[in-house]
CSV table of C-alpha atoms and ligand atoms in Angstrom, one decimal:
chain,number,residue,atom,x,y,z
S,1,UNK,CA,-26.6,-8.5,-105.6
S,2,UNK,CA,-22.8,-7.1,-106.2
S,3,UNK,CA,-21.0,-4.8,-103.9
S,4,UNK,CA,-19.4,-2.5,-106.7
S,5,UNK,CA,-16.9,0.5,-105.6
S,6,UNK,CA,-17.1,3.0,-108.7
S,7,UNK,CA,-14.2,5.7,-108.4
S,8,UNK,CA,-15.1,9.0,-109.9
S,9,UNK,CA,-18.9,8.4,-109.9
S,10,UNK,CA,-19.3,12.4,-109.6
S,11,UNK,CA,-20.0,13.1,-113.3
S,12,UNK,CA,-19.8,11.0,-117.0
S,13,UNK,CA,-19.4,7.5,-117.4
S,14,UNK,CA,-18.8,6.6,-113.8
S,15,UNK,CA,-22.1,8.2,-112.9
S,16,UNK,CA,-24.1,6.5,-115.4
S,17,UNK,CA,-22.6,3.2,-114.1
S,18,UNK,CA,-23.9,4.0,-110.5
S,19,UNK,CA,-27.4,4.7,-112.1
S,20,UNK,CA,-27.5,1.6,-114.3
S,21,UNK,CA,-26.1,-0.6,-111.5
S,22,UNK,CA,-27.8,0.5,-108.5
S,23,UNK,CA,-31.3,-0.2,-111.3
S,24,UNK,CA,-30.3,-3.8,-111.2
S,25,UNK,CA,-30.0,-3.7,-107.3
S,26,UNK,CA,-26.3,-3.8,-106.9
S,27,UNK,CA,-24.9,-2.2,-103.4
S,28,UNK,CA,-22.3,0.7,-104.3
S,29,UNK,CA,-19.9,2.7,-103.1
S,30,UNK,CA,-19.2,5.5,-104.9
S,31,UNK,CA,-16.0,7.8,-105.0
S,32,UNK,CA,-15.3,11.8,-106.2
S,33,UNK,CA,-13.8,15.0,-104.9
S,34,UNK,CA,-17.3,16.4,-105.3
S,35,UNK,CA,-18.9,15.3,-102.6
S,36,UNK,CA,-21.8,17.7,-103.1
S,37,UNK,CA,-22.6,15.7,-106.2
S,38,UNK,CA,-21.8,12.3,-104.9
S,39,UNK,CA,-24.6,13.2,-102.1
S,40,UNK,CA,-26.7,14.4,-104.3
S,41,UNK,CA,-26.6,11.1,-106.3
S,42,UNK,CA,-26.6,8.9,-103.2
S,43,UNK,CA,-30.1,9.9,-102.4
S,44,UNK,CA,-31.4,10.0,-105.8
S,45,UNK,CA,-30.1,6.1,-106.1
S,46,UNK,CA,-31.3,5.6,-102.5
S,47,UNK,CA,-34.5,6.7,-102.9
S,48,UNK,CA,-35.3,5.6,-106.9
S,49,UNK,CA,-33.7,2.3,-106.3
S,50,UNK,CA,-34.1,1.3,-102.6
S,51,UNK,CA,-30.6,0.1,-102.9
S,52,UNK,CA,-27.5,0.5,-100.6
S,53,UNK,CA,-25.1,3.7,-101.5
S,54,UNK,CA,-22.0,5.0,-99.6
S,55,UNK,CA,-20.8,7.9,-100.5
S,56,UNK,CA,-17.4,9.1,-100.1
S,57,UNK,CA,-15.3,11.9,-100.3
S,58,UNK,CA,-11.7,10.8,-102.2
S,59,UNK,CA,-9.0,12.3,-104.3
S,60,UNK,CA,-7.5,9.3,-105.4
S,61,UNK,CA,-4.2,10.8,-106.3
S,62,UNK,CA,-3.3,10.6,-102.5
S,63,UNK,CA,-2.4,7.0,-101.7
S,64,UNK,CA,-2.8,8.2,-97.8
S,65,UNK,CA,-6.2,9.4,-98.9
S,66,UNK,CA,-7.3,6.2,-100.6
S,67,UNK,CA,-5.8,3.8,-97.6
S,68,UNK,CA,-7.9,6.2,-94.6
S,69,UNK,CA,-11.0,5.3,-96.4
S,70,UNK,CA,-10.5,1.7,-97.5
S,71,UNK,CA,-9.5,1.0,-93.5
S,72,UNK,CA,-12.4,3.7,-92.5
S,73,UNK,CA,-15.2,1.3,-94.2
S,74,UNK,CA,-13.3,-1.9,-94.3
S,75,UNK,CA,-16.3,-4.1,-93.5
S,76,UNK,CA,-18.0,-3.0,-96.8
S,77,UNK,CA,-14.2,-2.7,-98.8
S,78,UNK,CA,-13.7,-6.1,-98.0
S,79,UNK,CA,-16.9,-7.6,-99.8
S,80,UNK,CA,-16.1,-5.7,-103.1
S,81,UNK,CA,-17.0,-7.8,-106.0
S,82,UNK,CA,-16.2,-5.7,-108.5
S,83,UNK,CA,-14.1,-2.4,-108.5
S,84,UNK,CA,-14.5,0.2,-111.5
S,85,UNK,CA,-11.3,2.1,-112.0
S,86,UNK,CA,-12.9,5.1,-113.4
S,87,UNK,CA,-11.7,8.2,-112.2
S,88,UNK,CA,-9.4,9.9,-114.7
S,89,UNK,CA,-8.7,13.0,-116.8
S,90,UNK,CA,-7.2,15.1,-119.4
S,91,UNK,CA,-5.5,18.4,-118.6
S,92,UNK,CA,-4.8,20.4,-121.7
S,93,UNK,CA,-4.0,19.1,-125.5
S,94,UNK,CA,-0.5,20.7,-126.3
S,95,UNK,CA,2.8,19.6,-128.0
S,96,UNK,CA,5.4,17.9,-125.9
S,97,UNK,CA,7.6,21.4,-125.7
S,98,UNK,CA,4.6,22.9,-124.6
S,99,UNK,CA,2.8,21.0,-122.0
S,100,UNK,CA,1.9,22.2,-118.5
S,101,UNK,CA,4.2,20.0,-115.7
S,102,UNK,CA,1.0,20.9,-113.3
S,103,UNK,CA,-1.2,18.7,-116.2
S,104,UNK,CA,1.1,16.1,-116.6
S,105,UNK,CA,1.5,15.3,-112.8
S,106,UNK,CA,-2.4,15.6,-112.5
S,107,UNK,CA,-3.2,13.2,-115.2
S,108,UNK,CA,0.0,10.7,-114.1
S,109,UNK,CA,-1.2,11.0,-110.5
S,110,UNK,CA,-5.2,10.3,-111.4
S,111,UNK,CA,-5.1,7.7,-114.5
S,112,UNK,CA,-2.5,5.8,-113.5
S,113,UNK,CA,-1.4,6.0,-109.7
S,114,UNK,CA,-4.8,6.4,-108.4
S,115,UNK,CA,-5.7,3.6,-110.6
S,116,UNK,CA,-3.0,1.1,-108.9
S,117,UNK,CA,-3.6,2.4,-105.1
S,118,UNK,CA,-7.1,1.8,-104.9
S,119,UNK,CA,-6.0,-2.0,-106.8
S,120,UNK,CA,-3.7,-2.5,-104.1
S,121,UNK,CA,-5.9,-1.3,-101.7
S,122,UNK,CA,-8.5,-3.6,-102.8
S,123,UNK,CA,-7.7,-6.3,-104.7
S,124,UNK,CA,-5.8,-8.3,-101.6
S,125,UNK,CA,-9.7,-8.7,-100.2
S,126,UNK,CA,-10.6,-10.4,-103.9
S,127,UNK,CA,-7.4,-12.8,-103.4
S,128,UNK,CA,-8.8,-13.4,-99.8
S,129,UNK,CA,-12.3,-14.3,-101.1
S,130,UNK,CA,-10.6,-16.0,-104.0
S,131,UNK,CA,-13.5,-13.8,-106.3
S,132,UNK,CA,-13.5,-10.4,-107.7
S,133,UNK,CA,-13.9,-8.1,-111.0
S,134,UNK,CA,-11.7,-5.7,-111.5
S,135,UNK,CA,-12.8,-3.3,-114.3
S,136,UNK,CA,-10.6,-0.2,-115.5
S,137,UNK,CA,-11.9,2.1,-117.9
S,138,UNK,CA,-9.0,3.1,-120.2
S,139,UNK,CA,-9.4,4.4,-123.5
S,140,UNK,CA,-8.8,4.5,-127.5
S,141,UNK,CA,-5.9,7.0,-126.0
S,142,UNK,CA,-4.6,3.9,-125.0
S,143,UNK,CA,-4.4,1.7,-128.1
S,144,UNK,CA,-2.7,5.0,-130.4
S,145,UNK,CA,-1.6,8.2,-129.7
S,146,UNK,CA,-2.3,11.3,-132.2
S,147,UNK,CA,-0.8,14.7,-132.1
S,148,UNK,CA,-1.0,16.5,-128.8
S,149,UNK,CA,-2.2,13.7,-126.8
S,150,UNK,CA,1.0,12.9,-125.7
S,151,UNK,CA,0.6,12.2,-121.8
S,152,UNK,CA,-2.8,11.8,-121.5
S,153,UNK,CA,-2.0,9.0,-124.7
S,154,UNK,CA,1.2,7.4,-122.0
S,155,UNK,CA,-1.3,7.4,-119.0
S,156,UNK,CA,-3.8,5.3,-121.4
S,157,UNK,CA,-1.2,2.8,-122.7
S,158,UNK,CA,0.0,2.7,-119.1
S,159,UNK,CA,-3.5,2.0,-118.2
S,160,UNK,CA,-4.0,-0.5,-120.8
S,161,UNK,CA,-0.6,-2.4,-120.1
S,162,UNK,CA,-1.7,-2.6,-116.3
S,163,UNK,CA,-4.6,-4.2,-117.5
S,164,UNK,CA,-2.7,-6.9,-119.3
S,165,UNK,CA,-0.6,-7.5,-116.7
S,166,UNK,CA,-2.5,-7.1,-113.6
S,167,UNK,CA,-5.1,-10.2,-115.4
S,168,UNK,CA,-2.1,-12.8,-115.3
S,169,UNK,CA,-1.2,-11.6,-111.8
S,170,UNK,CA,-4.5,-12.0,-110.5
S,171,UNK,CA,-6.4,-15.2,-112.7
S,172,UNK,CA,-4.9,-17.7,-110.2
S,173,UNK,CA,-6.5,-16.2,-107.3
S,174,UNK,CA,-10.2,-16.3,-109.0
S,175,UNK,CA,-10.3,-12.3,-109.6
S,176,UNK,CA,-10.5,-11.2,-113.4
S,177,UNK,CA,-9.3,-7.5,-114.7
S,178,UNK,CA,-11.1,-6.2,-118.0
S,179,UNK,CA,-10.7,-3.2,-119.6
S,180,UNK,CA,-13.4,-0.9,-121.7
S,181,UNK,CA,-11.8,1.6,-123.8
S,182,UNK,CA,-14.0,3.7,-125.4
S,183,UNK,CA,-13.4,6.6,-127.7
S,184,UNK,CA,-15.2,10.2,-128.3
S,185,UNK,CA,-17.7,10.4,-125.4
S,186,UNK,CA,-19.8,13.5,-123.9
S,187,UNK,CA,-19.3,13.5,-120.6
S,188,UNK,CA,-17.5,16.6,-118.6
S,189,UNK,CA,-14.0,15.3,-119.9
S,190,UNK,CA,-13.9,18.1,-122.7
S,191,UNK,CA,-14.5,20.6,-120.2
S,192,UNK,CA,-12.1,19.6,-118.1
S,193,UNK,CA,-9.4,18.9,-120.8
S,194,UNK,CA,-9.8,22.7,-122.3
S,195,UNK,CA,-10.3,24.0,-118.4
S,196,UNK,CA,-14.3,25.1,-118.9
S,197,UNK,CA,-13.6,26.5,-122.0
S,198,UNK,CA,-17.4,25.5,-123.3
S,199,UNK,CA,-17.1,26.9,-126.9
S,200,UNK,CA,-13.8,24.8,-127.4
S,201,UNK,CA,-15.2,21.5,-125.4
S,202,UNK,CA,-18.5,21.4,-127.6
S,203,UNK,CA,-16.1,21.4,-130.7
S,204,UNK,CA,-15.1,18.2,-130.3
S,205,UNK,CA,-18.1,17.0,-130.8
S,206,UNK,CA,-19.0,19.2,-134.1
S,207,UNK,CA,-21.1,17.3,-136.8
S,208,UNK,CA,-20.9,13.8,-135.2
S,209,UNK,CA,-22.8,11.7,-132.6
S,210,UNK,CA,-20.8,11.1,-129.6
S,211,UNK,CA,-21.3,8.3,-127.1
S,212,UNK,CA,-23.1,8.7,-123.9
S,213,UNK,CA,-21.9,7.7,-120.6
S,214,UNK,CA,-24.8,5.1,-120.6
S,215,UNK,CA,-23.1,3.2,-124.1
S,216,UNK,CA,-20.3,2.8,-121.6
S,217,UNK,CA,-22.3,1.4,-118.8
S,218,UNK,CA,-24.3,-0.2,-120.8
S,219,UNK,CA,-20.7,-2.6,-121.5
S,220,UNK,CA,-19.3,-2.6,-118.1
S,221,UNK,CA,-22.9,-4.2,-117.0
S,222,UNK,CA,-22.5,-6.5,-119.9
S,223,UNK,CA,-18.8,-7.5,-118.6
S,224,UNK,CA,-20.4,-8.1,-114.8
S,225,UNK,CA,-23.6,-9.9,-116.0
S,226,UNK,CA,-21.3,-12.6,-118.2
S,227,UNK,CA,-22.1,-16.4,-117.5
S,228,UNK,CA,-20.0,-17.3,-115.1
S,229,UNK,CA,-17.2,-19.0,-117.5
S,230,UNK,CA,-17.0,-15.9,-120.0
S,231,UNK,CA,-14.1,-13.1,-118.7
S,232,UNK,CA,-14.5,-10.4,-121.1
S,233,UNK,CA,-10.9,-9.1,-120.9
S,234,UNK,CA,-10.8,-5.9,-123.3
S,235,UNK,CA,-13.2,-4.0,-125.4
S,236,UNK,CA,-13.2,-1.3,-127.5
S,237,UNK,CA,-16.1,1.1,-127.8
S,238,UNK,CA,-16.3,3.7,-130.3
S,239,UNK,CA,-19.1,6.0,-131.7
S,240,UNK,CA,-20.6,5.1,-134.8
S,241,UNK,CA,-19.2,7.9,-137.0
S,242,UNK,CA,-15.2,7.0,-135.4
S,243,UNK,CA,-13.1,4.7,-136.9
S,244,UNK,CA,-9.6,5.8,-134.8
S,245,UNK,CA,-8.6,8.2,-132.6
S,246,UNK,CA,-8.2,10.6,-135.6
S,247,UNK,CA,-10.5,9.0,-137.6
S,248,UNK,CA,-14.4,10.3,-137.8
S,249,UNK,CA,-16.9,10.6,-140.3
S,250,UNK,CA,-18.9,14.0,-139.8
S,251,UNK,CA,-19.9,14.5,-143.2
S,252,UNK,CA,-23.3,12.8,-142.4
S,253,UNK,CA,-24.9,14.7,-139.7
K,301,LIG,P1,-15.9,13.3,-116.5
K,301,LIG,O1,-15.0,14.5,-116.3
K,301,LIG,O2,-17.3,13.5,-116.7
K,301,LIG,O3,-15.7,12.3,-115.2
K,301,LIG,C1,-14.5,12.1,-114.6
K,301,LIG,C2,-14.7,11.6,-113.2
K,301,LIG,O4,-13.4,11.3,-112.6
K,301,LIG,C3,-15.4,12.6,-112.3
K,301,LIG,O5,-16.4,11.9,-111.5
K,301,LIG,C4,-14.3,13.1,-111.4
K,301,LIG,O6,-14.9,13.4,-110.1
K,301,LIG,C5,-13.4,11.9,-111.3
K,301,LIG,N1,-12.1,12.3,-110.9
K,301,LIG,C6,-11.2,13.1,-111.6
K,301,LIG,N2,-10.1,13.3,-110.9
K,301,LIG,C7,-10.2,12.6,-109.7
K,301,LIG,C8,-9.5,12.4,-108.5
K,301,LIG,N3,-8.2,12.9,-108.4
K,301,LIG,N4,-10.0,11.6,-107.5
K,301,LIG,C9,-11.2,11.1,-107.7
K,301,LIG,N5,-12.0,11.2,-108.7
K,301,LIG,C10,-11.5,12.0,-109.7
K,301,LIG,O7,-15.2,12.4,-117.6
K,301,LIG,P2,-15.6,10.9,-118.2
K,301,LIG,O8,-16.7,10.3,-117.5
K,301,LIG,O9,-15.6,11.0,-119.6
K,301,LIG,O10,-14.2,10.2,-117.7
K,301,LIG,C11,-14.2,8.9,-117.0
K,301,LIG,C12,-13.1,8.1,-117.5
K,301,LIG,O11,-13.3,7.8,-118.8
K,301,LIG,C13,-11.7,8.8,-117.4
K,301,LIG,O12,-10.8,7.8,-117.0
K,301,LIG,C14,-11.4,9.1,-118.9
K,301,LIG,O13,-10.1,9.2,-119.2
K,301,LIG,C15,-12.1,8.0,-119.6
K,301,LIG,N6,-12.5,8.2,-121.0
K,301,LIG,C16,-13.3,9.2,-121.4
K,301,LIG,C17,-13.6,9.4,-122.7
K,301,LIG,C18,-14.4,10.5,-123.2
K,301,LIG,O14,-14.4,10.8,-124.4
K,301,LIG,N7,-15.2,11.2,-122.3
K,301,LIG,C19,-13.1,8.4,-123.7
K,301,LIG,C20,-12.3,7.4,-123.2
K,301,LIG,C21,-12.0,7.3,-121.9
K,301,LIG,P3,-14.5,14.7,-109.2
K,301,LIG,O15,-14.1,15.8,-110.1
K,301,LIG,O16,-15.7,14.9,-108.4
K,301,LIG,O17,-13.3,14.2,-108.4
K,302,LIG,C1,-10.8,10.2,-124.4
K,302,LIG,C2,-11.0,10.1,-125.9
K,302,LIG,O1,-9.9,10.7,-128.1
K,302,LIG,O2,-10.0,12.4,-126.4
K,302,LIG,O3,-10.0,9.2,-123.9
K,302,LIG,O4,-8.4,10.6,-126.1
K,302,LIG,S1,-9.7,11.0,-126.6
């Protein structure tokens, strides 16, 4: 049994995590704005599972935010195995000249600082305990860029950079950093990219067969269940109908 912090457990792929980890007994602490949801969830786990869930209120963009908690519940932060940097976003789809500052700062402040505050936050326990995971979920955002993607494409390569460099930082004290990057999956992200717009959010996935949050559980529980001398450092997931980010067959369905 794992203590696993999952940030943005509220919806999508972070939420499938908590349901596909807390089935094989793992004790989690799950973070979201929505605490409504995140309660919600808590009990379902709680009560399906018999496991142990924490749920807590965070907007990770606030490093004062993230640090109140962490030292709030330190005696559970403390014994983290394995932190999934999950919680991100995209906010809007528009050319460079275009873009909104207000979507920019959200999706700098989410994917990328939140991202390294609650890894500073965290990762000095894994140092301590000389064990750890750290998983971040990036994206095929952050191996190429395409047109209109351009921030949300910088956080991802940001992401994916971290990744890279936050692994040799960390290897000599015992903890490992992967990254899962997957591409086109149905979660809430389309809706919150086009701002609830449903008609244009469903488009996206027109004629094809997205992946489900559980595909991308389904690897991160294959990354933490690795014999103990495998480190699964980067993976790429795609649906399979997509061959790049701009790439994908839908001539088939
Ligand atoms: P969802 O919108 O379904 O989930 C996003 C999660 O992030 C929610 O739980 C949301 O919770 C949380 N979140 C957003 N902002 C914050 C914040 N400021 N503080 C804390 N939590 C926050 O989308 P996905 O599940 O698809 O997205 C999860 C990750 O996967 C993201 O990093 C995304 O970039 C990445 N990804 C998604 C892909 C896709 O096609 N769906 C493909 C590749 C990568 P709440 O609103 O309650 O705070
Ligand atoms: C989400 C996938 O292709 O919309 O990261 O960037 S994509």
């Amino acid at each position: 049994m794992k203590t696993i912090c999952i940030t943005g457990a509220s919806s999508g792929i972070g939420e499938a995590c908590a349901h596909e980890l807390a089935a094989q007994g793992h004790a989690l602490i799950l973070c979201g704005r929505r605490a409504d949801r995140l309660k919600i969830l808590r009990q379902h786990l709680e009560t399906t599972y018999n496991t142990s869930v924490l749920d807590l209120e965070l907007d990770v963009r606030y490093y004062k935010s993230c640090q109140e908690v962490v030292n709030r519940h330190e005696a559970l932060f403390s014994k983290t195995d394995i932190l999934i940097n999950n919680a991100g976003l995209a906010a809007g789809l528009a050319p460079i000249h275009e873009g909104q500052i207000n979507h920019w700062d959200q999706m700098i402040d989410t994917n990328l600082k939140g991202l390294l505050y609650m890894s500073r936050l965290i990762s000095p326990y894994m140092v301590k305990r000389k064990q750890g995971k750290i998983i971040l979920i990036g994206s095929v955002a952050g191996k190429e860029t395409y047109p209109n993607g351009n921030v949300y494409c910088a956080t991802k390569h940001a992401v994916d950079a971290l990744a890279r460099g936050m692994r040799m930082d960390l290897i000599s004290h015992g903890v490992q950093v992967s990254a899962i990057h997957p591409g086109m999956v149905e979660t809430e992200f389309s809706m919150v990219r086009f701002d609830g717009d449903r008609e244009r959010a469903n488009a996206v996935y027109n004629n094809m067969t997205p992946l489900k949050g559980i595909d991308v559980a389904k690897a991160v529980t294959w990354m933490i269940h690795s014999p103990e001398h495998v480190h699964i450092a980067d993976v790429v997931i795609y649906p399979a109908v997509q061959a790049s980010a701009t790439i994908v067959n839908r001539s088939n369905s």
